[in-house]
Short mmCIF file of C-alpha atoms in Angstrom, two decimals:
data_model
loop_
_atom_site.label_atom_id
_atom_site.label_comp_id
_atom_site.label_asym_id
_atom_site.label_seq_id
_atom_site.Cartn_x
_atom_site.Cartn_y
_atom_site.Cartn_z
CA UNK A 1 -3.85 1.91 -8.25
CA UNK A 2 -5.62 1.30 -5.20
CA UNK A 3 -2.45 0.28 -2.72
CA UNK A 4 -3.74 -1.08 0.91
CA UNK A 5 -1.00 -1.67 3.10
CA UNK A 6 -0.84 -2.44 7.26
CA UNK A 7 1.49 -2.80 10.12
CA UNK A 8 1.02 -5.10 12.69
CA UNK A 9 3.39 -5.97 15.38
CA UNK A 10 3.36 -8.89 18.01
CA UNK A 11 5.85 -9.80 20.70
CA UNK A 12 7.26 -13.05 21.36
CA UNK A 13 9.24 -14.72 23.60
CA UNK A 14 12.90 -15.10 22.64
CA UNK A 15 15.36 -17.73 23.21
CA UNK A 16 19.19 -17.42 23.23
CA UNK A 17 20.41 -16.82 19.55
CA UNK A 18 22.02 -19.57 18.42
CA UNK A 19 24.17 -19.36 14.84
CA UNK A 20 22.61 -22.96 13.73
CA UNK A 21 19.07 -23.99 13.14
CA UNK A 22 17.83 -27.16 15.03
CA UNK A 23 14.85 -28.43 14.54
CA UNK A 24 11.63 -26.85 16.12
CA UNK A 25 13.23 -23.16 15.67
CA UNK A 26 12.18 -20.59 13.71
CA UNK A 27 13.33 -16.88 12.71
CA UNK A 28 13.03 -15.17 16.39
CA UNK A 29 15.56 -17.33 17.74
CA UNK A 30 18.43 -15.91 15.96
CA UNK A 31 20.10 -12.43 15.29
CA UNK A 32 18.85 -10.31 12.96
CA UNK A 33 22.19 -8.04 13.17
CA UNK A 34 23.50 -7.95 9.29
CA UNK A 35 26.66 -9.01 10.94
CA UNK A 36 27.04 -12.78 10.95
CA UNK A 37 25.78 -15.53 12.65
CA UNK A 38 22.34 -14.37 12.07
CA UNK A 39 19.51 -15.50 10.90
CA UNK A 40 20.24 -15.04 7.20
CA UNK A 41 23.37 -17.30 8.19
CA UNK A 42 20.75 -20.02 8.17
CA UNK A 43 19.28 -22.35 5.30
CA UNK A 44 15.51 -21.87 5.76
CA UNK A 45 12.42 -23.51 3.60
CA UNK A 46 9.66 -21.33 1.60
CA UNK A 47 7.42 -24.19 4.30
CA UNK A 48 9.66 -22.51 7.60
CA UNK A 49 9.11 -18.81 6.78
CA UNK A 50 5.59 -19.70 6.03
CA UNK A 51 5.28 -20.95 9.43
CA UNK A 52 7.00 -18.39 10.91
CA UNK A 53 4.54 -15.41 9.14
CA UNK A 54 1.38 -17.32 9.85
CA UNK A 55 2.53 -17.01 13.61
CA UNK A 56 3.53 -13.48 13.87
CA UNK A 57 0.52 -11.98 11.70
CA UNK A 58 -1.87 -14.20 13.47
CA UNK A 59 -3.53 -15.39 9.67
CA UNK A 60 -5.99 -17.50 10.42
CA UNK A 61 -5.14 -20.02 7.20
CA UNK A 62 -1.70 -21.15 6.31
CA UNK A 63 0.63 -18.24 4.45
CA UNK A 64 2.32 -20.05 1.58
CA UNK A 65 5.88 -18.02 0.50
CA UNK A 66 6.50 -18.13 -3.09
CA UNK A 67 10.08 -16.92 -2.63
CA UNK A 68 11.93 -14.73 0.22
CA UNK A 69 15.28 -13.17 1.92
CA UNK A 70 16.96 -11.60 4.32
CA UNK A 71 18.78 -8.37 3.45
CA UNK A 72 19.03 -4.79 5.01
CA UNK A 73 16.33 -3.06 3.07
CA UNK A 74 16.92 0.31 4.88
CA UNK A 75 20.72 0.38 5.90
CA UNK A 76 20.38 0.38 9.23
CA UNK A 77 22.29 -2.79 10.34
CA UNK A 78 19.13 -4.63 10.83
CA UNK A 79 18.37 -7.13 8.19
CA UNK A 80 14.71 -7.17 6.75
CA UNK A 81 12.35 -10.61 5.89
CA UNK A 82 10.99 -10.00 2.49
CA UNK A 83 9.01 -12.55 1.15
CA UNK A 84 6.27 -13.08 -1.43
CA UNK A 85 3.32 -14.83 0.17
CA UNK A 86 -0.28 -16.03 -0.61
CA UNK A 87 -3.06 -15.85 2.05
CA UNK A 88 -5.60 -16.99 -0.10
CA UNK A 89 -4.69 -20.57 -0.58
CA UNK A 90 -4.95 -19.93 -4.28
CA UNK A 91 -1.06 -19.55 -4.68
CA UNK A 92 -1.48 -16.26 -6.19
CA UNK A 93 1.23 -14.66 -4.19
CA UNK A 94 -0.30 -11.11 -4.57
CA UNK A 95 1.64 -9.12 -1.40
CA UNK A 96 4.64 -8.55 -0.18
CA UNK A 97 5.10 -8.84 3.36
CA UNK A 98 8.12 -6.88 5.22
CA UNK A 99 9.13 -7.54 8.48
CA UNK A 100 11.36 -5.43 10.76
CA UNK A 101 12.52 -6.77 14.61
CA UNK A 102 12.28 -4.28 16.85
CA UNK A 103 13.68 -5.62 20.16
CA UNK A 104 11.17 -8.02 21.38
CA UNK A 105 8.32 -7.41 18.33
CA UNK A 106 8.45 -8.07 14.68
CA UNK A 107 6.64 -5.26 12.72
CA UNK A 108 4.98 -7.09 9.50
CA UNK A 109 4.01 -4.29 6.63
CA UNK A 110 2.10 -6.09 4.13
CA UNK A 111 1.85 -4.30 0.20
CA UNK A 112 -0.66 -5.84 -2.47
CA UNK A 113 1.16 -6.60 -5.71
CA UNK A 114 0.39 -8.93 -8.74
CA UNK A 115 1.49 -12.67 -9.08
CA UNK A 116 5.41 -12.45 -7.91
CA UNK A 117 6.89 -15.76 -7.75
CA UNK A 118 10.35 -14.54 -7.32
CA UNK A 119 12.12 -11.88 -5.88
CA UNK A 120 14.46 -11.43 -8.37
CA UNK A 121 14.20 -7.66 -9.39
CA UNK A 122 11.90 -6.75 -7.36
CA UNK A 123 14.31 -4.28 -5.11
CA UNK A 124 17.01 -2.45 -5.95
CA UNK A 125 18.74 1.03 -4.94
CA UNK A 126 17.58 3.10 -7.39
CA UNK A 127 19.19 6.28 -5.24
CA UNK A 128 22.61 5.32 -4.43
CA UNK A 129 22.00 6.09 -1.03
CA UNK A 130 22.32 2.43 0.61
CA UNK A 131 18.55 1.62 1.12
CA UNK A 132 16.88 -0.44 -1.19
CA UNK A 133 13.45 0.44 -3.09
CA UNK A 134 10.39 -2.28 -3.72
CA UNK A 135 9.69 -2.51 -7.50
CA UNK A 136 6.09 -3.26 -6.90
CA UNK A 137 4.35 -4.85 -10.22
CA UNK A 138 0.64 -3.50 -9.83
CA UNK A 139 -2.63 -3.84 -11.43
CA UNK A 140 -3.66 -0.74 -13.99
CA UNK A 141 -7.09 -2.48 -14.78
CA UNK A 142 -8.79 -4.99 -12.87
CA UNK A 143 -9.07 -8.88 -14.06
CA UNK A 144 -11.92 -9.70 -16.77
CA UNK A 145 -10.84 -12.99 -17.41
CA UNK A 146 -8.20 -15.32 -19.23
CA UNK A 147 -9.01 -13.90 -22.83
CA UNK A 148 -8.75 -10.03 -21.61
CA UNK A 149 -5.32 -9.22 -20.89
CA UNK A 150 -4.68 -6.78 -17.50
CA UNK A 151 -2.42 -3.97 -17.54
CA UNK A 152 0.08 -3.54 -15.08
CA UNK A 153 3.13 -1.44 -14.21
CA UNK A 154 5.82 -0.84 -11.41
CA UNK A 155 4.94 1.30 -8.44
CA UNK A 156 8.13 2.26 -6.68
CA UNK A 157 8.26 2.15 -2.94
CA UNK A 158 10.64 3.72 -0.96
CA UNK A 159 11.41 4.09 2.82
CA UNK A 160 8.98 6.82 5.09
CA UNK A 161 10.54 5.92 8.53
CA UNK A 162 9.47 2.50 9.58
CA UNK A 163 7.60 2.05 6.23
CA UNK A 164 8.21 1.74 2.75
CA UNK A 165 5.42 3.82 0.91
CA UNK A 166 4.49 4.75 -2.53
CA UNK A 167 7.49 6.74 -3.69
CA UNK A 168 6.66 6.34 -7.38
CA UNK A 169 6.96 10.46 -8.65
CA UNK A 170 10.06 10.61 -7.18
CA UNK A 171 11.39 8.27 -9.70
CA UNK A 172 10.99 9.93 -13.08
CA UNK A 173 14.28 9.79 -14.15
CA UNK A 174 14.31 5.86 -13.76
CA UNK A 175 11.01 5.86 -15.37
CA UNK A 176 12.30 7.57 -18.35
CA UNK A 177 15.16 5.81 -18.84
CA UNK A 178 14.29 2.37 -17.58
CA UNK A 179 10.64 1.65 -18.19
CA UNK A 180 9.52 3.75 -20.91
CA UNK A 181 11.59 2.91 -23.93
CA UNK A 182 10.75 -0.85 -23.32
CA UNK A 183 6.72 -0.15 -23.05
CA UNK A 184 7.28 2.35 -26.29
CA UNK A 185 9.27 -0.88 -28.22
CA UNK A 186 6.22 -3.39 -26.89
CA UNK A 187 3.43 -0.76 -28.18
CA UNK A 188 4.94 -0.30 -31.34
CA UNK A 189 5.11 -3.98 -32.20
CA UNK A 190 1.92 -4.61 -31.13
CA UNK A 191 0.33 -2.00 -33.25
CA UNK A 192 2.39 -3.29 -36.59
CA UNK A 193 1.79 -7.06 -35.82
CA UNK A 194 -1.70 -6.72 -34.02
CA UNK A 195 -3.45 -3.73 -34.96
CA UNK A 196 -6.70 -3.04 -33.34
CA UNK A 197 -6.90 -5.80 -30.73
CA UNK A 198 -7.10 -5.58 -26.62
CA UNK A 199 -3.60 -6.19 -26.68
CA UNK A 200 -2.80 -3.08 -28.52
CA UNK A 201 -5.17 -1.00 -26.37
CA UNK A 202 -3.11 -2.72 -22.98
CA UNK A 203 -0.17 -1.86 -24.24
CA UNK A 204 -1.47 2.06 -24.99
CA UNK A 205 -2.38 1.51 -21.15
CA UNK A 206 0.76 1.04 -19.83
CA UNK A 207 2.39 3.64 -21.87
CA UNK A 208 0.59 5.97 -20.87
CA UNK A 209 0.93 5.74 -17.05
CA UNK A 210 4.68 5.65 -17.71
CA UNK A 211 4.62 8.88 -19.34
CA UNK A 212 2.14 10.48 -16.57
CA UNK A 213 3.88 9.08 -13.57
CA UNK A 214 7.54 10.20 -15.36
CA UNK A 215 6.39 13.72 -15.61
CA UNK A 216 6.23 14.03 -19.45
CA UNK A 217 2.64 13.93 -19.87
CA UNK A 218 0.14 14.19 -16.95
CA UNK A 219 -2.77 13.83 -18.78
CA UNK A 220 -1.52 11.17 -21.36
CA UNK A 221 -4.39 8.40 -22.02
CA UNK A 222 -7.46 10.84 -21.41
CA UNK A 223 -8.24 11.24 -24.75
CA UNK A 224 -8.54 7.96 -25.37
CA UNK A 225 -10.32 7.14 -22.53
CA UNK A 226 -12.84 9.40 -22.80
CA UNK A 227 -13.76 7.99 -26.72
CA UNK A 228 -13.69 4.82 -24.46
CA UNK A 229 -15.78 5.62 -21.92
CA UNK A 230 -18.92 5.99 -25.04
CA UNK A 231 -17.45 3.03 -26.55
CA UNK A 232 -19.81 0.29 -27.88
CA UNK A 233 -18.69 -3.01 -26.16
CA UNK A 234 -18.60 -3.18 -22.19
CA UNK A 235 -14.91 -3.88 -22.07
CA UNK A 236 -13.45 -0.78 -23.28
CA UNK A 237 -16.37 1.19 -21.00
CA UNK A 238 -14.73 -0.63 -18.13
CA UNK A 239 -10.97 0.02 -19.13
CA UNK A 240 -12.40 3.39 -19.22
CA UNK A 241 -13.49 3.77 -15.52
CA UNK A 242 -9.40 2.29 -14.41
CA UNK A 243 -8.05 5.15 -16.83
CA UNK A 244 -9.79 7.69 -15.56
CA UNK A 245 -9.55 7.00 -12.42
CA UNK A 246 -6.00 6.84 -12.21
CA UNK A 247 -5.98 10.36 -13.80
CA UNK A 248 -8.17 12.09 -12.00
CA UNK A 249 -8.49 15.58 -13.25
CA UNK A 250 -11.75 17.24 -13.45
CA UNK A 251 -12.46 16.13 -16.87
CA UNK A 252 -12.09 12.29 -16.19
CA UNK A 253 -13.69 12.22 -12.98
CA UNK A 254 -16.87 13.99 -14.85
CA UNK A 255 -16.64 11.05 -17.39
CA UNK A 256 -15.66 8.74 -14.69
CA UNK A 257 -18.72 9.34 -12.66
CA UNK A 258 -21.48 8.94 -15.67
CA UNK A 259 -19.57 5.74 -16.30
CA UNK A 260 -21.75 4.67 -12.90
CA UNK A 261 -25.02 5.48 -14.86
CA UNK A 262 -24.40 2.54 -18.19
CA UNK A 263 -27.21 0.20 -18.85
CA UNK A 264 -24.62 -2.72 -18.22
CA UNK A 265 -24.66 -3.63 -14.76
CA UNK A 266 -21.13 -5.40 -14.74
CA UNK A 267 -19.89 -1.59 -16.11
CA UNK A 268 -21.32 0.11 -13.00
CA UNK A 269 -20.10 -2.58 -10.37
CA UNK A 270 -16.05 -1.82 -11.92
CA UNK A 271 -17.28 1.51 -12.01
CA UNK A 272 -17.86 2.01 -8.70
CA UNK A 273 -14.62 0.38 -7.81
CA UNK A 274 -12.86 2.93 -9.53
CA UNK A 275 -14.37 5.42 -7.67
CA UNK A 276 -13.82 3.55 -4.11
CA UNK A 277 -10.20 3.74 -5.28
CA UNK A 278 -10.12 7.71 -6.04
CA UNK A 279 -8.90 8.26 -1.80
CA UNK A 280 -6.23 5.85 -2.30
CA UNK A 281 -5.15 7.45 -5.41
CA UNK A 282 -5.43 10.65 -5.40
CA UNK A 283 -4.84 12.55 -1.49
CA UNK A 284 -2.96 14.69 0.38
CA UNK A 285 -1.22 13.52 3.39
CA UNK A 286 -2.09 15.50 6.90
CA UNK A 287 -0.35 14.64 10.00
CA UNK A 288 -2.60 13.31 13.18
CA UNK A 289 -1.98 12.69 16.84
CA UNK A 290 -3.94 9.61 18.37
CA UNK A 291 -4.40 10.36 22.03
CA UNK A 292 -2.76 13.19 22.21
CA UNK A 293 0.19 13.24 24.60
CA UNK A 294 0.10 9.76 24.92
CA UNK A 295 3.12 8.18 22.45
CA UNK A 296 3.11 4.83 21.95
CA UNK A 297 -0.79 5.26 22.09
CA UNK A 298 -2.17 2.53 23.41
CA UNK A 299 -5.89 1.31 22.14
CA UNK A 300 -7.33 -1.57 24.24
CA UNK A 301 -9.56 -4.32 22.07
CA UNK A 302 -12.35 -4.54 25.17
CA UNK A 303 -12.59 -0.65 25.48
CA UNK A 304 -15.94 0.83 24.92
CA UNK A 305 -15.58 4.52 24.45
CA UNK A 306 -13.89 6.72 22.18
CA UNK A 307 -10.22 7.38 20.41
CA UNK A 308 -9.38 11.26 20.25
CA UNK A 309 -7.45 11.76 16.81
CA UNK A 310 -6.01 15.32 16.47
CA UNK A 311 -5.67 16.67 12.85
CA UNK A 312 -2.40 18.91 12.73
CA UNK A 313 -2.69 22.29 11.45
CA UNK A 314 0.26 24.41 9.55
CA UNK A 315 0.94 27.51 9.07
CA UNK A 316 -0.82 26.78 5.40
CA UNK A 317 -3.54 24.61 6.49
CA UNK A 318 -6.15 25.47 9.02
CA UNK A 319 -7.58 21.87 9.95
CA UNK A 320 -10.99 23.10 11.85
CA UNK A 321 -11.70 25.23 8.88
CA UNK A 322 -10.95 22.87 5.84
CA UNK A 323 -11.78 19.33 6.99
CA UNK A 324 -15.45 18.28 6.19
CA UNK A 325 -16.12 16.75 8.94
CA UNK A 326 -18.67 14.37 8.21
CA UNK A 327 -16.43 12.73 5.57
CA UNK A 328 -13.88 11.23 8.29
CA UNK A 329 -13.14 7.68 8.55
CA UNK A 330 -10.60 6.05 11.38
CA UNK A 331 -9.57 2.56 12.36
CA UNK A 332 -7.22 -0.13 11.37
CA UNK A 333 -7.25 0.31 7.21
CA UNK A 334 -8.87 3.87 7.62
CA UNK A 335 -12.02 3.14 5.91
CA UNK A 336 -13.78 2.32 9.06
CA UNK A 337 -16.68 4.88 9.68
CA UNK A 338 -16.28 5.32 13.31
CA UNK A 339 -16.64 8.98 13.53
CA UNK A 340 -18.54 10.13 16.69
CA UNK A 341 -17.78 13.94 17.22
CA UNK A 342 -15.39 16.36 16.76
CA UNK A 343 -14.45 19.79 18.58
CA UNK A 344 -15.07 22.35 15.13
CA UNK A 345 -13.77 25.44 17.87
CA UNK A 346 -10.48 23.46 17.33
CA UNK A 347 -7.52 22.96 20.11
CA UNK A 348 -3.85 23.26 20.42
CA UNK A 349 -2.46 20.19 20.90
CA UNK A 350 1.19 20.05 20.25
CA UNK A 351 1.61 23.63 21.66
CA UNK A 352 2.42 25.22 18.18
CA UNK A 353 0.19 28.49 18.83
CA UNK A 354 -2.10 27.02 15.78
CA UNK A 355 -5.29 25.53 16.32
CA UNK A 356 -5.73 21.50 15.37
CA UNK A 357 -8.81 19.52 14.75
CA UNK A 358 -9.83 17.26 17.63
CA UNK A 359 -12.57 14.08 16.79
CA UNK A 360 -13.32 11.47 18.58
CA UNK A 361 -14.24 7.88 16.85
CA UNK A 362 -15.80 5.01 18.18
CA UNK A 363 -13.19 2.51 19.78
CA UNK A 364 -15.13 -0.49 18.82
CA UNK A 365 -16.22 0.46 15.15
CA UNK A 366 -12.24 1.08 14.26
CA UNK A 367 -11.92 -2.83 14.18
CA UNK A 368 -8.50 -2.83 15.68
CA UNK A 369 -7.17 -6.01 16.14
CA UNK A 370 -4.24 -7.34 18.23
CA UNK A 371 -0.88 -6.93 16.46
CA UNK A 372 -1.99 -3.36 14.63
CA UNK A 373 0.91 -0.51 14.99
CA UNK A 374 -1.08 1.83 12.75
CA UNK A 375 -4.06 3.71 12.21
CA UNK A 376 -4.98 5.62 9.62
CA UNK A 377 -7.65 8.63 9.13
CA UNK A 378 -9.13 9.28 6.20
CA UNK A 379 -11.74 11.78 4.69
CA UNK A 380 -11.76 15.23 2.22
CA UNK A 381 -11.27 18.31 3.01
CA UNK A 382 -14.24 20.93 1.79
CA UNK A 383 -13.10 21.48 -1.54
CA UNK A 384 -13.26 17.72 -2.20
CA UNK A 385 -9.78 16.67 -2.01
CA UNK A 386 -8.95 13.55 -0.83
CA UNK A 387 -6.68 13.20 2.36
CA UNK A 388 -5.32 10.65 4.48
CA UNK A 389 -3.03 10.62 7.76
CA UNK A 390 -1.48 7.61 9.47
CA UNK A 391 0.25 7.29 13.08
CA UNK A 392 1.66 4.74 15.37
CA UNK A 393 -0.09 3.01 17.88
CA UNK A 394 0.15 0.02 20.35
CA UNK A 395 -2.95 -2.46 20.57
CA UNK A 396 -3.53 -4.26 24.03
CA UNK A 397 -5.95 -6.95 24.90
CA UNK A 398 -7.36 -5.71 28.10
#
């Protein structure tokens, strides 16, 4: 699953809360304590909140909100706007947007999903522990039209701090008990009733990512994908590429990557978008410092010069040694190649005794934009995995 997911925050002026909507007012005018009057003590239309999100994200078109509410997602007193929105004026309501008040600002995360028209079921605390996770329905295989059916599953996101992130292998136990014994019932009716059709193959899909991502079988689905992947017909070449890209072990990324050689052009385009989606699948997570000892770190929109980002090393990972350099990307989704240098000697920046990796990127060819409070560095390290860091920042106009 390729998951692309940003924070933006933007301050606004605030009037006195009021417990009552009048006309003309919108969500920032009222409490967002979870102790009443606030704003969830308020009737508000799917048109209202759409209002309100188009304003604090800055979207350019009209967001449309399929369905939405106020609860507190992370336990923390402050209630949470969840809503499931369309920005493509297609109503197909494929993210999530979550926004937090933070004094003066609203923080808006935004997480791709798949056609949610209601919220019903879609968060729940699966831990016991107060907060509530996002059951995230996701694409497994990309859209090839009405008469190919897509499979899909639930990623599980859970609270990182400010953010709610991909939490989905800490979950196996819910996997296993809530999700798998459904798909295995689905798969074996298909294959009595329907034997041999796309459906079947789907449904053999979605089974299998249940039993990887629940821990009972981490390769589960290669075989097949791999007779796939030499398969006759396009569509089961391009199911293929999704499979085996989601597993990612040496063996399906060898298969994966002749996939992007096949006489049919269509094959190679999905291939190749299989591959894009390997860093967002597959990394490990490295912490960075964005202008080091400078926290918020402010990035202004008409600077011309560079951004220092600071790679963190540990005791177990020496960044100037193991990042390839020339693979780093930084900016607002962290895909932006903006790299300009980097200091290979290395440089203790947070006074740990350990030497960090110090680059600089090109302010202008991160694409920040107002309202961004995160950036994100991505890139491999020299054995070829994948990695990806993401920190704070503040975004000012001049």
């Amino acid at each position: 699953m390729s998951v692309r997911h940003f924070v933006s925050t933007i301050a606004l002026g605030l009037s006195l809360f009021t417990p009552f909507a009048v006309f003309g007012q919108t969500p920032q005018s009222y409490s967002w304590s979870d102790t009443p009057p606030n704003v969830a003590s308020t009737t508000w239309t799917t048109q209202q909140i759409g209002t309100f999100l188009t304003t604090i994200t800055g979207a350019l078109a009209p967001i449309t909100v399929a369905d939405f509410t106020f609860a507190d997602l992370d336990a923390d007193g402050q209630l949470e706007l969840l809503a499931s929105v369309d920005f493509s004026g297609r109503q197909l309501f494929n993210t999530f947007v979550i926004v937090r008040r933070q004094s003066n600002n609203f923080e808006v995360q935004q997480i791709e999903t798949l056609g949610v028209q209601t919220l019903q079921g879609t968060y729940a605390d699966l831990k016991g522990d107060g907060r509530e996770e996002l059951l995230v329905p996701t694409a497994l295989t990309p859209y090839l039209g009405a008469a190919t059916p897509q499979a899909t599953w639930t990623a599980i996101y859970g609270w990182n701090g400010l953010l709610l992130v991909d939490a989905s292998s800490q979950f196996t136990a819910y996997y296993q008990s809530m999700i798998l014994p459904s798909l295995l019932q689905a798969l074996t009716h298909l294959q009595a009733t329907s034997p041999g059709t796309i459906q079947v193959d789907i449904a053999q899909i979605q089974y299998d990512k249940a039993l990887r991502i629940s821990g009972q079988n981490p390769t589960a689905g290669l075989s097949l994908a791999l007779s796939w992947a030499s398969a006759g017909d396009s569509t089961h070449r391009i199911l293929a590429a999704a499979v085996l890209a989601d597993i990612g072990t040496a063996a399906a990324l060898t298969a994966l990557h002749g996939l992007a050689t096949d006489p049919d052009p269509d094959v190679v385009i999905y291939t190749q978008a299989a591959v894009q989606s390997l860093a967002a699948l597959h990394f490990t997570s490295v912490q960075i410092l964005i202008k080091p000892g400078s926290a918020p770190s402010p990035i202004s929109l008409s600077a011309h010069g560079s951004i220092p980002v600071a790679i963190l090393s540990t005791s177990k990972f020496n960044a100037p040694t193991s990042v390839q350099i020339s693979s780093l990307t930084f900016g607002s989704t962290g895909t932006e190649k903006s790299l300009l240098i980097c200091n290979s000697n290395g440089q203790d920046v947070n006074g740990d005794g350990i030497l960090d990796l110090v680059c600089h990127f090109d302010s202008q060819a991160a694409s920040f934009q107002l309202g961004d409070a995160s950036a994100t560095l991505r890139g491999q390290l020299k054995d070829g995995t994948n990695i990806a860091g993401r920190a704070t920042i503040v975004v000012v106009s001049d």
